[in-house]
CSV table of C-alpha atoms in Angstrom, one decimal:
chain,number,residue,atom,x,y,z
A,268,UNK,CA,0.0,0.0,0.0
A,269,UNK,CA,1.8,3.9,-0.8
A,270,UNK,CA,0.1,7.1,-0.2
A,271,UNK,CA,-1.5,7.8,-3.5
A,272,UNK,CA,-4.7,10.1,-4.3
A,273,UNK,CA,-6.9,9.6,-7.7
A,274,UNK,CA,-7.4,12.4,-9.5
A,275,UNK,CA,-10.5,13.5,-11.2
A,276,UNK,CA,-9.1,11.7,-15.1
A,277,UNK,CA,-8.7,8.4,-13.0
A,278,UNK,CA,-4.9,8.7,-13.2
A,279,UNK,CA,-3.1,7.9,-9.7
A,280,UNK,CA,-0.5,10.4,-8.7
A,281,UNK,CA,1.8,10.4,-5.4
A,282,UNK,CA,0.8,13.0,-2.8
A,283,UNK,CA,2.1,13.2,1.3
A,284,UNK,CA,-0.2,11.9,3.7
A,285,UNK,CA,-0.1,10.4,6.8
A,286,UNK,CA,0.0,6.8,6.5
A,287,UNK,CA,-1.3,4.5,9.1
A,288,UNK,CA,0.0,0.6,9.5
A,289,UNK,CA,-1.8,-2.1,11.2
A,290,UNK,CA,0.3,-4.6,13.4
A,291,UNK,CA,-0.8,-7.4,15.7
A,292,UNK,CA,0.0,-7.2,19.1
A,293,UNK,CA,1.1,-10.1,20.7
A,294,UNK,CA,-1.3,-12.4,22.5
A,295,UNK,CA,-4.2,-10.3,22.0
A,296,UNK,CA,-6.4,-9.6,19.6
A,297,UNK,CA,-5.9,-5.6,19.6
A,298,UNK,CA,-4.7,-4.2,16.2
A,299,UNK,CA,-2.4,-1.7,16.6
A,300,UNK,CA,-2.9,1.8,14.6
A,301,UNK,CA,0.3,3.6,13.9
A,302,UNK,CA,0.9,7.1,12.0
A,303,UNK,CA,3.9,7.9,10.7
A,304,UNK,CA,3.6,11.6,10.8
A,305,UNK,CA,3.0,11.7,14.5
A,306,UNK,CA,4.2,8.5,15.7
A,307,UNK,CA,1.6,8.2,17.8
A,308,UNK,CA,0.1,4.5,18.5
A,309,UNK,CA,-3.6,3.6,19.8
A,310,UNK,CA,-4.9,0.1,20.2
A,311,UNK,CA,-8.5,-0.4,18.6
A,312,UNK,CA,-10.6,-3.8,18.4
A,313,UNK,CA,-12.2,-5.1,15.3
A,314,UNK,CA,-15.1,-6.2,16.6
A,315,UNK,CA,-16.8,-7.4,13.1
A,316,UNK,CA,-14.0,-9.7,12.4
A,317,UNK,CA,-11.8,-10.3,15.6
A,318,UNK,CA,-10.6,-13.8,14.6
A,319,UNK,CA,-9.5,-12.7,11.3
A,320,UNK,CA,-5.9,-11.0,10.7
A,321,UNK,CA,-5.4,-8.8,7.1
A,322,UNK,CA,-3.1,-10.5,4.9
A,323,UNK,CA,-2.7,-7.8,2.0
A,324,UNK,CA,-4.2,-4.3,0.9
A,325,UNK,CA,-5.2,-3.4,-2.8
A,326,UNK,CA,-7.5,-0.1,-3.9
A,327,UNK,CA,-9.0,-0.2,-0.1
A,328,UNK,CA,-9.9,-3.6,-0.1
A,329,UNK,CA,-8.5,-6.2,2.9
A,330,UNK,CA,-7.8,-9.9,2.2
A,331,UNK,CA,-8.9,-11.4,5.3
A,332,UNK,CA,-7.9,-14.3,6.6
A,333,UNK,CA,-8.8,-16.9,9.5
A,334,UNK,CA,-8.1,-20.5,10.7
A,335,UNK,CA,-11.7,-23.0,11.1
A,336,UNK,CA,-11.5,-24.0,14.4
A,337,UNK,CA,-9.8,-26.5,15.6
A,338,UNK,CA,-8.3,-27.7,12.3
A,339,UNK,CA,-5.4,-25.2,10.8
A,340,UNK,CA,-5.4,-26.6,7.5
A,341,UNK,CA,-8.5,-25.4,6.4
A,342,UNK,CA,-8.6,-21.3,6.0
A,343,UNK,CA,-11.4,-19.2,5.7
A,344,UNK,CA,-10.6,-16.9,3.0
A,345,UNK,CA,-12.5,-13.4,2.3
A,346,UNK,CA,-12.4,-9.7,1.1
A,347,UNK,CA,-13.9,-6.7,2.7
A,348,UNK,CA,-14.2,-3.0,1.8
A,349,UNK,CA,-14.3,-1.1,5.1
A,350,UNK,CA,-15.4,2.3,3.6
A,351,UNK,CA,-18.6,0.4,2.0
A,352,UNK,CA,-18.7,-2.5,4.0
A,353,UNK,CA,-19.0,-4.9,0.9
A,354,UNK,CA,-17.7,-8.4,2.0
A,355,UNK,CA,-16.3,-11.2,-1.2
A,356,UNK,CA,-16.3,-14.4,0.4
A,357,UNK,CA,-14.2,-16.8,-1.2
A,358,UNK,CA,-13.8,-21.0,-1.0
A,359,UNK,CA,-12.2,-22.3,1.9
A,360,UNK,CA,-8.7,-23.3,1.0
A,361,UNK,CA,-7.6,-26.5,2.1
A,362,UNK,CA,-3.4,-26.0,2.0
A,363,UNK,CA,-1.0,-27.7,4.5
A,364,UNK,CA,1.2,-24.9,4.3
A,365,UNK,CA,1.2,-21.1,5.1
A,366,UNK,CA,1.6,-19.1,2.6
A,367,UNK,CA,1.6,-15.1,1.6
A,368,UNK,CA,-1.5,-13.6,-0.5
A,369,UNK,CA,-1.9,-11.0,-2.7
A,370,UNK,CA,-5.3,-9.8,-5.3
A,371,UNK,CA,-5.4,-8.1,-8.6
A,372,UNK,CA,-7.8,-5.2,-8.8
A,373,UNK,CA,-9.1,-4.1,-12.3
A,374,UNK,CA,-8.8,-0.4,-13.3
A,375,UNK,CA,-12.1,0.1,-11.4
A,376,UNK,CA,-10.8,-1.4,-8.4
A,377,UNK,CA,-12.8,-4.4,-8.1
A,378,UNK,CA,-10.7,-7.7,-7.1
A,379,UNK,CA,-10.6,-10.2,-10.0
A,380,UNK,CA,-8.1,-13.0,-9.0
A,381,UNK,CA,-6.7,-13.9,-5.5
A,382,UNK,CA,-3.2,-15.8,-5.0
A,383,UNK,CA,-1.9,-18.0,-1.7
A,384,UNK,CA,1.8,-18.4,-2.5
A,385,UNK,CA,3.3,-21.5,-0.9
A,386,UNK,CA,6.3,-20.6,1.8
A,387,UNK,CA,7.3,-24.3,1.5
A,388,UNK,CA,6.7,-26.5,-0.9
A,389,UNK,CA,8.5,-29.3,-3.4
A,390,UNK,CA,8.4,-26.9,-6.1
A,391,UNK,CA,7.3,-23.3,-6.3
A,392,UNK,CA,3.3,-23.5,-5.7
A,393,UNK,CA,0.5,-20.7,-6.1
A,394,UNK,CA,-3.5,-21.5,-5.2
A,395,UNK,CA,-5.3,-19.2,-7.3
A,396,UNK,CA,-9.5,-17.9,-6.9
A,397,UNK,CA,-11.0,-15.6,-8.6
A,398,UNK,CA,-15.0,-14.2,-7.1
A,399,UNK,CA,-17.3,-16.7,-7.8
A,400,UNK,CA,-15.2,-19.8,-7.9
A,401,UNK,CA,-16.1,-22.9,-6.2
A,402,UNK,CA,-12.1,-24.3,-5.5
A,403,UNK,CA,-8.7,-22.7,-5.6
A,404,UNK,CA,-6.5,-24.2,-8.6
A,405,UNK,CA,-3.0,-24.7,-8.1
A,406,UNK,CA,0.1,-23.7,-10.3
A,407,UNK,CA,3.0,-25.5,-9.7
A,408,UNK,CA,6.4,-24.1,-11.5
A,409,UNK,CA,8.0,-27.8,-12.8
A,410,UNK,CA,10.2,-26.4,-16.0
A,411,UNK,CA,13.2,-27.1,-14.2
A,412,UNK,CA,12.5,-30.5,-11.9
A,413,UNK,CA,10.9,-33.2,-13.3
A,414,UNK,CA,7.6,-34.2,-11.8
A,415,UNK,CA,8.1,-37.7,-11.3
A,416,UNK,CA,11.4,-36.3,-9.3
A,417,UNK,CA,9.5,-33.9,-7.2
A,418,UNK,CA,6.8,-36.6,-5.9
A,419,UNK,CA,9.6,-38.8,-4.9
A,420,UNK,CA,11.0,-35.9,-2.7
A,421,UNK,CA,10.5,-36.7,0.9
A,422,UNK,CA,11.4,-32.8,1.9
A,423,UNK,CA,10.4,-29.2,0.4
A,424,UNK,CA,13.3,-27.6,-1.2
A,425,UNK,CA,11.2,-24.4,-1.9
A,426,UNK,CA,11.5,-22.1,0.6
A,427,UNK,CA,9.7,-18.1,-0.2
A,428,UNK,CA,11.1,-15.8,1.7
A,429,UNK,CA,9.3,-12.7,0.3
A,430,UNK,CA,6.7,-11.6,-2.8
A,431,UNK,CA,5.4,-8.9,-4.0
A,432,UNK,CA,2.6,-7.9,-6.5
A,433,UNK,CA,3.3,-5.7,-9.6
A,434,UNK,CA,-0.1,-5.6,-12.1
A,435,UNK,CA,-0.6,-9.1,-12.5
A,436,UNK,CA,2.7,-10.1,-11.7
A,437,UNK,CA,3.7,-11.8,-8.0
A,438,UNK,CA,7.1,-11.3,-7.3
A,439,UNK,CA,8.7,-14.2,-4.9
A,440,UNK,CA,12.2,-14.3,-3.4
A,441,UNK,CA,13.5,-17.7,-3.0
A,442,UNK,CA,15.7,-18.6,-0.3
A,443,UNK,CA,18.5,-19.2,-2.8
A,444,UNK,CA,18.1,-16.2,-4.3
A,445,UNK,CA,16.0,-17.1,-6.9
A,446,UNK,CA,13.6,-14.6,-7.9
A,447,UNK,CA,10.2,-16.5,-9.5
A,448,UNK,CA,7.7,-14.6,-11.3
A,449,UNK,CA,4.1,-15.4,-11.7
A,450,UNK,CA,1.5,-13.8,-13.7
A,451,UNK,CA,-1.7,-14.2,-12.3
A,452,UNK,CA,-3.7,-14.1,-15.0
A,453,UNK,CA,-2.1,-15.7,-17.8
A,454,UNK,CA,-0.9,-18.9,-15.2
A,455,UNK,CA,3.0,-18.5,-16.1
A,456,UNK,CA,6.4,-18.3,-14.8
A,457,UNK,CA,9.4,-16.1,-15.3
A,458,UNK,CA,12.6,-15.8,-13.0
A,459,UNK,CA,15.8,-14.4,-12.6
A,460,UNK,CA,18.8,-14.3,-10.7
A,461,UNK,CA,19.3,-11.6,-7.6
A,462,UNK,CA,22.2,-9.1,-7.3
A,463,UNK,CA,24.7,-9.7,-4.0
A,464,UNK,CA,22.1,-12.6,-2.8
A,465,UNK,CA,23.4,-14.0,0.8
A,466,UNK,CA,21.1,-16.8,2.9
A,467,UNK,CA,23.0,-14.7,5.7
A,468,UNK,CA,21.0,-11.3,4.9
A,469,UNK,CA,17.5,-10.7,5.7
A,470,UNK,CA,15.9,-9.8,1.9
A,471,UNK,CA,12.2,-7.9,1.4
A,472,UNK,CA,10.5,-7.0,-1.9
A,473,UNK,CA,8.8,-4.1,-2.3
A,474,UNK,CA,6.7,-3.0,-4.8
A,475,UNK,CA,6.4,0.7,-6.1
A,476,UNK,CA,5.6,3.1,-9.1
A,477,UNK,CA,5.2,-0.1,-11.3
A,478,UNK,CA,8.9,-1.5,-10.2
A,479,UNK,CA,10.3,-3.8,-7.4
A,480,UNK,CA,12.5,-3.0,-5.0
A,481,UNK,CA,14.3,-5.6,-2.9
A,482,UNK,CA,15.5,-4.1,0.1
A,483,UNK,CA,18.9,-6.1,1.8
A,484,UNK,CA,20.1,-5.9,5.3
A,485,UNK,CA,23.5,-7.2,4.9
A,486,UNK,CA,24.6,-9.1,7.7
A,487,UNK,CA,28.2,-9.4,8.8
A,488,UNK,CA,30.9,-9.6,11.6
A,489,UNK,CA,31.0,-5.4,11.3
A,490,UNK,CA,27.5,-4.5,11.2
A,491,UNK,CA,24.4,-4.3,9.4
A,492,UNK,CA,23.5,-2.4,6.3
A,493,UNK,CA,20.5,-1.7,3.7
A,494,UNK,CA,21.2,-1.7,0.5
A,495,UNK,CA,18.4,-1.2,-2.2
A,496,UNK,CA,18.1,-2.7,-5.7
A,497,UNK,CA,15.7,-2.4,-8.3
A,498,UNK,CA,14.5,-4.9,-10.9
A,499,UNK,CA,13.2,-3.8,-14.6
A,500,UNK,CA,9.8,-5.9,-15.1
A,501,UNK,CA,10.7,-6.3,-19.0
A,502,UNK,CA,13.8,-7.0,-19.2
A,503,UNK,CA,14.5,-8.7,-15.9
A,504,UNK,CA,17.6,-6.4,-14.9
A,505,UNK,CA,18.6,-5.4,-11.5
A,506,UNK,CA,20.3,-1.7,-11.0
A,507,UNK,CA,20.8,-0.1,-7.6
A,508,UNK,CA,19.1,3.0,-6.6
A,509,UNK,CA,20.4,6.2,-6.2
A,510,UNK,CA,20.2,8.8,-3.5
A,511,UNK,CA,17.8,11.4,-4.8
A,512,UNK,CA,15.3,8.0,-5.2
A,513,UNK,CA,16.0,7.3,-1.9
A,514,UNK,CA,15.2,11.1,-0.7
A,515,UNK,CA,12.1,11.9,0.9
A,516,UNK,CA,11.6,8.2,1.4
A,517,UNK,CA,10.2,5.6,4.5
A,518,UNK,CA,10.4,2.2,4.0
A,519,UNK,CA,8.4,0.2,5.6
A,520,UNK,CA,9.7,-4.0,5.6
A,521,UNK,CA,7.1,-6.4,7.0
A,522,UNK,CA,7.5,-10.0,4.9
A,523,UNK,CA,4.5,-9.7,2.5
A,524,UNK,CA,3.5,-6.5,2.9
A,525,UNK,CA,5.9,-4.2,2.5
A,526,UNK,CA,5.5,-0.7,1.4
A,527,UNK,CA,7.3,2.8,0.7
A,528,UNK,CA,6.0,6.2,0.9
A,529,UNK,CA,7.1,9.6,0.4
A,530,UNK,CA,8.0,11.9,3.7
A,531,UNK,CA,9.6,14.7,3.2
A,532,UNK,CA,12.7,15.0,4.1
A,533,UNK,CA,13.4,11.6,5.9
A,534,UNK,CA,15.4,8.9,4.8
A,535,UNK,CA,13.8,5.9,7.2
A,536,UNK,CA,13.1,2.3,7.5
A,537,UNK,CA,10.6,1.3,9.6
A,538,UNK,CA,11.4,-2.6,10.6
A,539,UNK,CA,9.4,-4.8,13.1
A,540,UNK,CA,12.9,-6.5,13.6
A,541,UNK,CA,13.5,-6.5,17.7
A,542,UNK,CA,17.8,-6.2,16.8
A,543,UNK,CA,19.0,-2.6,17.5
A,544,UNK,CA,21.3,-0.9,15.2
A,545,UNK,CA,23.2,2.1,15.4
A,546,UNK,CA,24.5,4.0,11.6
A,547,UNK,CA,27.6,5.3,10.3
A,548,UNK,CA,28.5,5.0,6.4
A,549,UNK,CA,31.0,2.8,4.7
A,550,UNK,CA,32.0,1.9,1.6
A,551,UNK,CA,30.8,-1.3,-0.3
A,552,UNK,CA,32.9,-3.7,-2.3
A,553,UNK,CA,31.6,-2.6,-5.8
A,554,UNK,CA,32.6,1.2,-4.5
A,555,UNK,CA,29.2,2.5,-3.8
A,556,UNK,CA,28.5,3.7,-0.3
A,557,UNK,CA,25.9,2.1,2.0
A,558,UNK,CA,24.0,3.0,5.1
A,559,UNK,CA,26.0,0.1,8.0
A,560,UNK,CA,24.8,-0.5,11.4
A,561,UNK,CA,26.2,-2.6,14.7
A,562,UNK,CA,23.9,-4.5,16.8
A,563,UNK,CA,23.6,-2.4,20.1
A,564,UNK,CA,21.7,-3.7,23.1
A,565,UNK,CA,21.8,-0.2,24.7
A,566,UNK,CA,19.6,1.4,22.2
A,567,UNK,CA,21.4,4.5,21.2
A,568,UNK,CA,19.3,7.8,20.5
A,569,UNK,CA,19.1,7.8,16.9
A,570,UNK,CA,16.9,4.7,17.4
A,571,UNK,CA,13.2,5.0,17.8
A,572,UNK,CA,11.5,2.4,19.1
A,573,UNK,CA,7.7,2.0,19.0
A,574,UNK,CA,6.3,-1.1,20.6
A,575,UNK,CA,7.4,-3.3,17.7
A,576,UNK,CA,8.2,-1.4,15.3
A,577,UNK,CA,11.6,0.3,14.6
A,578,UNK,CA,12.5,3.0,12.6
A,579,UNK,CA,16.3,3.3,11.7
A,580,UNK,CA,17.5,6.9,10.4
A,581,UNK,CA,19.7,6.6,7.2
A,582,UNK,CA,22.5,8.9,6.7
A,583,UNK,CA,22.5,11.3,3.8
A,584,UNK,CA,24.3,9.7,0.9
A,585,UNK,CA,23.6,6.8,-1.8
A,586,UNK,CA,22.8,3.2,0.0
């Protein structure tokens, strides 16, 4: 979700607004309502639905989703428009796996196909419903293991670590690096390779302004840093963003829903990562400069922390 307003053509254009960000607090069933521009926190209870956690945003529709009781495998699947109160119910989906959701929205903004990506699997998996649908169909990504190999397979080798949706395409980070794209609508696959992949780093994808972003907190024995690449949707190419992209920018990295909006003059990422950091600039290996932190148990003062979320101040200069 980005802070965007529609125009009177229809056209979407970026504006600043205050942007608020649901969270879960732990072992309750408060949601937590954050704004960025105060940072100020309330608790509220959502009493029409308070089994039910929000899985993804698209055109102000929630993808809601809860467990039947008593059985896990089995999740009740459904969207809702708060500001009119329409409800989409959808089949139940019978998966033995988590998995991340996303929905396309036409130009309107009415949903037209929903999406359960697999976090583990044999091969890459997608469960796909569109309104009206009695069953989800699955998609399995086989072009490069052989079927009759993959049912022989005792363990997943799949694991998704991250995906985000760009039109009809959902983006997925493998835990290899791997990046697997699937098209919604047309039931195909694409991938690609990721730039500076390490299983050591923690890796989010972000979609915004019709390109993804995967955001990189490099992990290593003198600190921490984000660095940010982008990926071309056409021609599958990765280039790393400059610093006037990264002005006026919040990012916020939650696995699955991810999101970036424009504040003026910050340079932020917002985390829900308990580990404290602490910044300074170095330079990288390919010569470009990147934002580093240490871990620090102390929690120096350029650290904000709000309940559980964290906000880490870059330092002017390209990341």
């Amino acid at each position: 979700m980005e802070a965007n307003a529609v125009n009177r053509n229809g056209s979407s254009e970026e504006v600043n607004v205050p942007l608020a960000l649901f969270a879960v607090e732990c072992n309750s069933k408060k949601r937590l309502l954050f704004d960025v521009s105060s940072g100020n926190i309330r608790g509220i209870s959502n009493t029409l639905f308070p089994d039910a956690f929000v899985e993804f945003e698209n055109s102000g529709w929630l993808l809601m989703v809860r467990h039947k009781p008593f059985y896990f495998r089995e999740q009740i699947v459904f969207l809702v428009h708060p500001s009119t109160g329409r409800r989409i119910d959808l089949p139940v989906l019978h998966s033995p796996n988590k998995g991340y959701f996303v929905f396309y929205v036409d130009p309107r903004g009415t949903p037209l196909v929903v999406a359960c990506i697999q976090i583990t699997s044999v091969v890459p998996t997608v469960h796909v419903v569109c309104p009206g649908d009695v069953y989800w169909c699955v998609h399995k990504h086989t072009s490069n293991l052989h079927l009759s190999e993959a049912m022989c397979r005792s363990v997943d080798n799949t694991l998704i670590m991250d995906v985000a949706l760009i039109g009809t395409w959902v983006v997925c980070a493998e835990f290899l690096g791997q990046i697997l794209i699937f098209d919604i609508t047309e039931m195909t696959w694409r991938t690609a390779s990721c730039p500076e992949w390490s299983v050591q780093d923690a890796h989010y994808l972000v979609a915004s302004n019709g390109e993804v972003v995967i955001v990189s907190c490099l992990h290593s024995t003198v600190g921490n840093a984000f660095k940010f690449f982008k990926l071309s949707m056409e021609a599958l190419e990765w280039s790393l963003l400059d610093g006037r992209e990264l002005d006026d920018t919040s990012w916020f990295l939650c696995k699955g829903q991810s999101i970036r909006v424009k504040e003026e003059g910050k340079r932020k990422v917002y985390t829900f990562d308990p580990r404290r950091c602490s910044g300074s600039v170095k330079d990288s290996s390919d010569g470009t400069k990147a934002t580093a932190y240490s871990r620090d148990t102390s929690g120096p003062p350029t650290l904000k922390t709000i309940t559980n979320i964290y906000a880490y101040d870059l330092v002017v200069g390209t990341v």
